[in-house]
Coordinates of C-alpha atoms in Angstrom, one line a residue:
X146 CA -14.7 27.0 97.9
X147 CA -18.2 29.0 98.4
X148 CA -17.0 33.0 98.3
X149 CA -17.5 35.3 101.3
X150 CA -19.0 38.4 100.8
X151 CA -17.8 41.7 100.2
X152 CA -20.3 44.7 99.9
X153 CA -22.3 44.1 97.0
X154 CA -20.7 41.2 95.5
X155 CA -18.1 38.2 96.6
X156 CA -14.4 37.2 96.8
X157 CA -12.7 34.5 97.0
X158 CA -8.9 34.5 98.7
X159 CA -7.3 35.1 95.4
X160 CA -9.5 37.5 94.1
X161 CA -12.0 40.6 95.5
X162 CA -15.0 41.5 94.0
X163 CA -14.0 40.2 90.5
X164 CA -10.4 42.3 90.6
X165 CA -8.9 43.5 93.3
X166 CA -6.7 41.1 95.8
X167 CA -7.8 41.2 99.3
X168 CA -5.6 42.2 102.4
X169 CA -3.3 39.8 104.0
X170 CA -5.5 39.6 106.3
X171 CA -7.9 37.6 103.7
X172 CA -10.6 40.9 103.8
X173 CA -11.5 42.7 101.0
X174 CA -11.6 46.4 102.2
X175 CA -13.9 47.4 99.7
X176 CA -17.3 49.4 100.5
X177 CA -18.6 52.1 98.5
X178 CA -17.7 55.5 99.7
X179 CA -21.2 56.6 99.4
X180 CA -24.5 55.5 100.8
X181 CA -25.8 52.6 98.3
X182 CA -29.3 52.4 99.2
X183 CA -31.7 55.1 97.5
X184 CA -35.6 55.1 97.6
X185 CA -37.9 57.2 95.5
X186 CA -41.4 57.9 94.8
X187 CA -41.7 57.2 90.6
X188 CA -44.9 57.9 89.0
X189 CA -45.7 58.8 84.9
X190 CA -44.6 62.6 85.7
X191 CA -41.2 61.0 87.1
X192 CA -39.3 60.1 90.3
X193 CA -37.4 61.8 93.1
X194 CA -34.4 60.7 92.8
X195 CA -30.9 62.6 92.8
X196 CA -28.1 59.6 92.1
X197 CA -24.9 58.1 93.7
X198 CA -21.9 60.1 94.1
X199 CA -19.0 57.7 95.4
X200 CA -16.5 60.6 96.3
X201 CA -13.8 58.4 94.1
X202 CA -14.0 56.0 91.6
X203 CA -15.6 52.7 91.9
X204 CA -15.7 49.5 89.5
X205 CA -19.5 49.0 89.1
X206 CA -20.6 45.2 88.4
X207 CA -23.8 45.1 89.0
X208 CA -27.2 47.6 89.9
X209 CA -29.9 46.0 91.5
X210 CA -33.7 47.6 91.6
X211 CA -37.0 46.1 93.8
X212 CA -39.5 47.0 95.8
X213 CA -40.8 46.0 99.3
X214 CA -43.2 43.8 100.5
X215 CA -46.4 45.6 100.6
X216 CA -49.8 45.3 101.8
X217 CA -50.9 46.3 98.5
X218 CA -48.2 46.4 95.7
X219 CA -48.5 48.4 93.4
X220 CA -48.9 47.4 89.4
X221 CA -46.7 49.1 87.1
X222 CA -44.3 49.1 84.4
X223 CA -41.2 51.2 83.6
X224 CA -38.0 51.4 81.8
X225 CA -34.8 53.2 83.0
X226 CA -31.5 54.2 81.8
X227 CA -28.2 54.4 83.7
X228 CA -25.5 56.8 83.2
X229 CA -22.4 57.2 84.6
X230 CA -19.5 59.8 85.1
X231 CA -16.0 58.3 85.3
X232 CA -14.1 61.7 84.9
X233 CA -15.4 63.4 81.1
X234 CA -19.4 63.7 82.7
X235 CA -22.3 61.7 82.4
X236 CA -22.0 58.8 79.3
X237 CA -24.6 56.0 78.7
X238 CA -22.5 53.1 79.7
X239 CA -25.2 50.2 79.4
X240 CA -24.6 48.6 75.6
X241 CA -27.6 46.7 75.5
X242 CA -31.5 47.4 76.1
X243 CA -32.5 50.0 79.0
X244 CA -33.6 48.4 82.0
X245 CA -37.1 47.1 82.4
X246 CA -38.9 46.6 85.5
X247 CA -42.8 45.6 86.1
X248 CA -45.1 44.4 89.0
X249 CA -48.5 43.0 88.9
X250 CA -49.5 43.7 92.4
X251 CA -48.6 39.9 93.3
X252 CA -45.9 40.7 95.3
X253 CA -42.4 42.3 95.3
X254 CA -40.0 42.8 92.7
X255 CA -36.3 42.5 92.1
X256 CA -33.9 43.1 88.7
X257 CA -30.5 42.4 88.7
X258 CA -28.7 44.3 86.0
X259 CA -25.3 43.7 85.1
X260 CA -22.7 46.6 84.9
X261 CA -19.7 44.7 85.0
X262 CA -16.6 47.3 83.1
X263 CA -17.7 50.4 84.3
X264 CA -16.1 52.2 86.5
X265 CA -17.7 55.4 87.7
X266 CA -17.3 58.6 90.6
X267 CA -21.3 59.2 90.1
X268 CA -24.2 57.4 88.5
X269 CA -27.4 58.4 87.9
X270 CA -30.5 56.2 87.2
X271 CA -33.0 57.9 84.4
X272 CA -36.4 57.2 84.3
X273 CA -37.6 57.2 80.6
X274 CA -41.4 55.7 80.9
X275 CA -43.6 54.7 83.0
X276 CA -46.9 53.1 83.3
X277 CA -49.5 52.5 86.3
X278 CA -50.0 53.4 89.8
X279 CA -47.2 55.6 91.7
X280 CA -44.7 53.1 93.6
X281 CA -42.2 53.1 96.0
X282 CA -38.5 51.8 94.4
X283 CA -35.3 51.3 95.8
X284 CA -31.7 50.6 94.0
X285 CA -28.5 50.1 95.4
X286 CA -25.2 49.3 92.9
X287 CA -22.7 46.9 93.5
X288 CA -18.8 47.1 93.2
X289 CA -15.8 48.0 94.8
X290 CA -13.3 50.7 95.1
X291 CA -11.1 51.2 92.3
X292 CA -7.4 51.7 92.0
X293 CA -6.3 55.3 91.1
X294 CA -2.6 54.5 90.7
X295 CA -1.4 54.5 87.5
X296 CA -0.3 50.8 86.2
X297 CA 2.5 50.4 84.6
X298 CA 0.5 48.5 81.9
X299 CA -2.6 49.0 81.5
X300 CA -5.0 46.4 78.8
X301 CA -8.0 47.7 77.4
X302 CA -10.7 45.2 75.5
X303 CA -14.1 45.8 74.3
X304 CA -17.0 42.7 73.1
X305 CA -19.4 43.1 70.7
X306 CA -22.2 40.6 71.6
X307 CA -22.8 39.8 67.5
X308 CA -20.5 38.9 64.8
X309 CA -17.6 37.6 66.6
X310 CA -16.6 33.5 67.8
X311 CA -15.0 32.0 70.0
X312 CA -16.3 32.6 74.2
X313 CA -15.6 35.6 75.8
X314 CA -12.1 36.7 76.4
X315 CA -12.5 38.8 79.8
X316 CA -12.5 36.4 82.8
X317 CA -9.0 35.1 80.7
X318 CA -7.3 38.6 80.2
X319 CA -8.3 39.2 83.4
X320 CA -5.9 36.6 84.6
X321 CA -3.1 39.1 83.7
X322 CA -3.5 40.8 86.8
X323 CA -2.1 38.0 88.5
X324 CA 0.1 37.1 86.4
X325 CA 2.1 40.8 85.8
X326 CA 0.1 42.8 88.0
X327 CA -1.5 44.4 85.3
X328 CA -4.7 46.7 85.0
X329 CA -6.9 44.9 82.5
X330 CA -10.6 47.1 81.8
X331 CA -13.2 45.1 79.8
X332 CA -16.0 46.6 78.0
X333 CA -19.4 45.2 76.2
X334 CA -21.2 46.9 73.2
X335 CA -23.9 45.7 70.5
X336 CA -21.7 45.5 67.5
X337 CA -18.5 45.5 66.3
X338 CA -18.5 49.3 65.1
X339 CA -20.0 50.5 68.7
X340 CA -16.7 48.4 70.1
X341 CA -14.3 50.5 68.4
X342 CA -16.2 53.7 69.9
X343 CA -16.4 52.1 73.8
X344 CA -13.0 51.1 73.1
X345 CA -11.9 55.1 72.4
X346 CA -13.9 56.0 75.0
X347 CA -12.3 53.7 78.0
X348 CA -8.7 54.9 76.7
X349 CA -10.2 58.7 77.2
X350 CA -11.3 57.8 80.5
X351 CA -8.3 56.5 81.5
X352 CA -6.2 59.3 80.2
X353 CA -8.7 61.9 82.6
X354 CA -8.2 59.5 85.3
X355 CA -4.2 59.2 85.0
X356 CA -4.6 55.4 84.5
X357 CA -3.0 54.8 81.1
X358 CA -0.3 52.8 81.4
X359 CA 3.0 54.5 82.3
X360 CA 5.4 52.0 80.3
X361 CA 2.5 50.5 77.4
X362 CA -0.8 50.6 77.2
X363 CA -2.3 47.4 74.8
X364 CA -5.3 47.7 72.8
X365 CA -6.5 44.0 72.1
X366 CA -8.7 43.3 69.1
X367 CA -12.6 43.1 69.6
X368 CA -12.2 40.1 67.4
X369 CA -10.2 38.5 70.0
X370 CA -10.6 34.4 70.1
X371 CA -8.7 31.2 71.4
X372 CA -6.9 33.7 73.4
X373 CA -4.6 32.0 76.1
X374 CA -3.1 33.9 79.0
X375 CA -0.3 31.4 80.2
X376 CA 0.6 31.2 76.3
X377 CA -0.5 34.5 74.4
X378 CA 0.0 36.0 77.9
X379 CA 3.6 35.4 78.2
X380 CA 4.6 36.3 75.1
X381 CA 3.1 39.6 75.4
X382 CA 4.9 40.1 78.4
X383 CA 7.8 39.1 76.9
X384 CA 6.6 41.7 73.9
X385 CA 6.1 44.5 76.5
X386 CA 9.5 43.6 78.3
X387 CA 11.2 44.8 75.2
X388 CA 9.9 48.1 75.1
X389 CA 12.0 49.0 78.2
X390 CA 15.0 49.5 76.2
X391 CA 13.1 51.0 72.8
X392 CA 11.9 54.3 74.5
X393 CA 11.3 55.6 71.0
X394 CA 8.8 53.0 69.8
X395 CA 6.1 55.3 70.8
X396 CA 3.4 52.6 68.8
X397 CA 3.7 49.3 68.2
X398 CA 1.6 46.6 66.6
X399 CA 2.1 42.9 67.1
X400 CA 0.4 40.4 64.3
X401 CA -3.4 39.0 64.2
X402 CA -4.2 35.6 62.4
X403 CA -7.6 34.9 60.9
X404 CA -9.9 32.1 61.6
X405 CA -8.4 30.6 58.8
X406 CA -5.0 30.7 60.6
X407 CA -3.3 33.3 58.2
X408 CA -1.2 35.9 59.7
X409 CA -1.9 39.7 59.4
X410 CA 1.2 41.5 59.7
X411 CA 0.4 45.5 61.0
X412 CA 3.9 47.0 60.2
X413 CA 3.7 49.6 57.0
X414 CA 6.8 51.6 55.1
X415 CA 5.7 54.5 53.9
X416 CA 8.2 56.8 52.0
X417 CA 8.4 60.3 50.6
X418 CA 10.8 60.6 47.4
X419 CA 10.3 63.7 45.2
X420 CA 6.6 63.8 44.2
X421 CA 5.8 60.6 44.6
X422 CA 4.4 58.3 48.1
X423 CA 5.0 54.5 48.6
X424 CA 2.9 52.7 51.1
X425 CA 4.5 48.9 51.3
X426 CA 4.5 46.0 53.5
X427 CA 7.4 44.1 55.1
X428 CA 7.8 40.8 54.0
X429 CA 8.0 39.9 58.2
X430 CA 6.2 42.7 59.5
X431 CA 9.0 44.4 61.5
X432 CA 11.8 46.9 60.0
X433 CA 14.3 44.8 62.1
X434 CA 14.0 41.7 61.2
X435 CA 13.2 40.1 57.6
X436 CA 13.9 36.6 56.5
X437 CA 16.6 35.1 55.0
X438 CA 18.0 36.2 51.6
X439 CA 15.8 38.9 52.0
X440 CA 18.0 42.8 51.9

């Protein structure tokens, strides 16, 4: 089925702009709340240019920056960064390289850059170099509205884009949605170490925001792999199911298995007893339920 379009990006009847639903009326209700389309003068001394501010919070997927056909077009060559502000200020939220746009004079010039996990109530556009004759650039982003209720689950998963196998996990945890109604946020970084600070960072964002889940919110592994939803998926519904009646499990950590296929159990005893501190595993992993013979 060939997708319709929605502002900035497309939707099919399931799904709108990569996440939200449409109406029952098959639309997807989803323009920016501010104007998209921005035009500055740049030159090496720098640009004219003030931003986006949405009024609410949009989910960002993709920023696009060209030029216009000209009777001369101008040659040049420039790099930018984008920053956005998704309730705790401005934050770099693009992991890899800054964006990179150049013209030979041949003609007009678009880049597509990809955004897609960042949600955002302003964005800015930096321009850190430039080199050639003074041109006139326009940029618009991409994305939809996003939700501001608060989920009652809410999934958070960063990528690093080295050191890990298996295909990406997003466009299959993103299947949760539809499956518990769940709010699933996806982030990229450059390694596994930068993953771990993304990952803090979305769960801050989402705290400022009130969108932390208000019965669990799941922190899935970077190292994520082979992940299936209607399989893995269940069961962690299942999993979250049981939390309704154990208000006092605060934290809970479910088991990881290698690449080998050996299980990592993330359940610790720790106990205090006159001067001395034990730090010991359980032989299953959980405090209710050990295997037989075992006391």
């Amino acid at each position: 089925e060939a997708p319709a379009m929605c502002w900035g990006g497309a939707f099919t009847k399931e799904r709108c702009c990569g996440g939200v639903a449409p109406d029952l009326a098959g639309t997807c209700a989803s323009n920016l709340a501010a104007p998209a389309l921005q035009a500055w003068a740049a030159t090496s001394e720098g640009m004219m240019f003030q931003g986006w501010d949405f009024g609410r919070l949009v989910t960002l997927t993709a920023l696009l920056l060209f030029t216009l056909p000209d009777v001369a077009p101008p040659r040049f060559e420039a790099t930018f960064a984008l920053a956005a502000d998704a309730g705790l200020g401005f934050r770099d939220h693009l992991p890899g390289p800054s964006i990179h746009m150049s013209s030979d004079g041949s003609g007009f010039v678009l880049v597509n850059t990809s955004v897609v996990g960042v949600d955002a109530r302003r964005l800015r556009l930096d321009l850190t170099s430039w080199s050639g004759e003074e041109a006139m650039l326009y940029a618009t982003p991409i994305g939809c509205n996003a939700s501001e209720l608060t989920p009652e689950v809410s999934v958070v998963h960063c990528r690093p884009a080295s050191g890990v196998i298996g295909a990406e996990p997003a466009p299959m945890l993103h299947i949760l949605t539809d499956m518990f109604g769940w709010a699933v946020h996806t982030r990229q970084a450059p390694t596994l170490g930068e993953c771990f600070l993304r990952t803090h960072q979305a769960l801050q964002e989402l705290r400022a925001q009130r969108r932390l889940g208000s019965l669990a919110t799941i922190v899935m592994s970077p190292l994520l792999y082979s992940w299936e939803p209607y399989l893995d998926g269940r069961r962690m519904g299942f999993a979250v199911g049981e939390l309704r009646g154990q208000p006092e499990a605060s934290v809970v950590g479910w088991p990881s298995a290698a690449s080998s296929g050996r299980w990592y159990w993330p359940l610790r005893r720790v106990r205090r007893q006159y001067w001395k501190l034990q730090y010991t595993s359980f032989p299953t992993g959980s405090a209710r339920s050990l295997r037989y013979g075992d006391h």
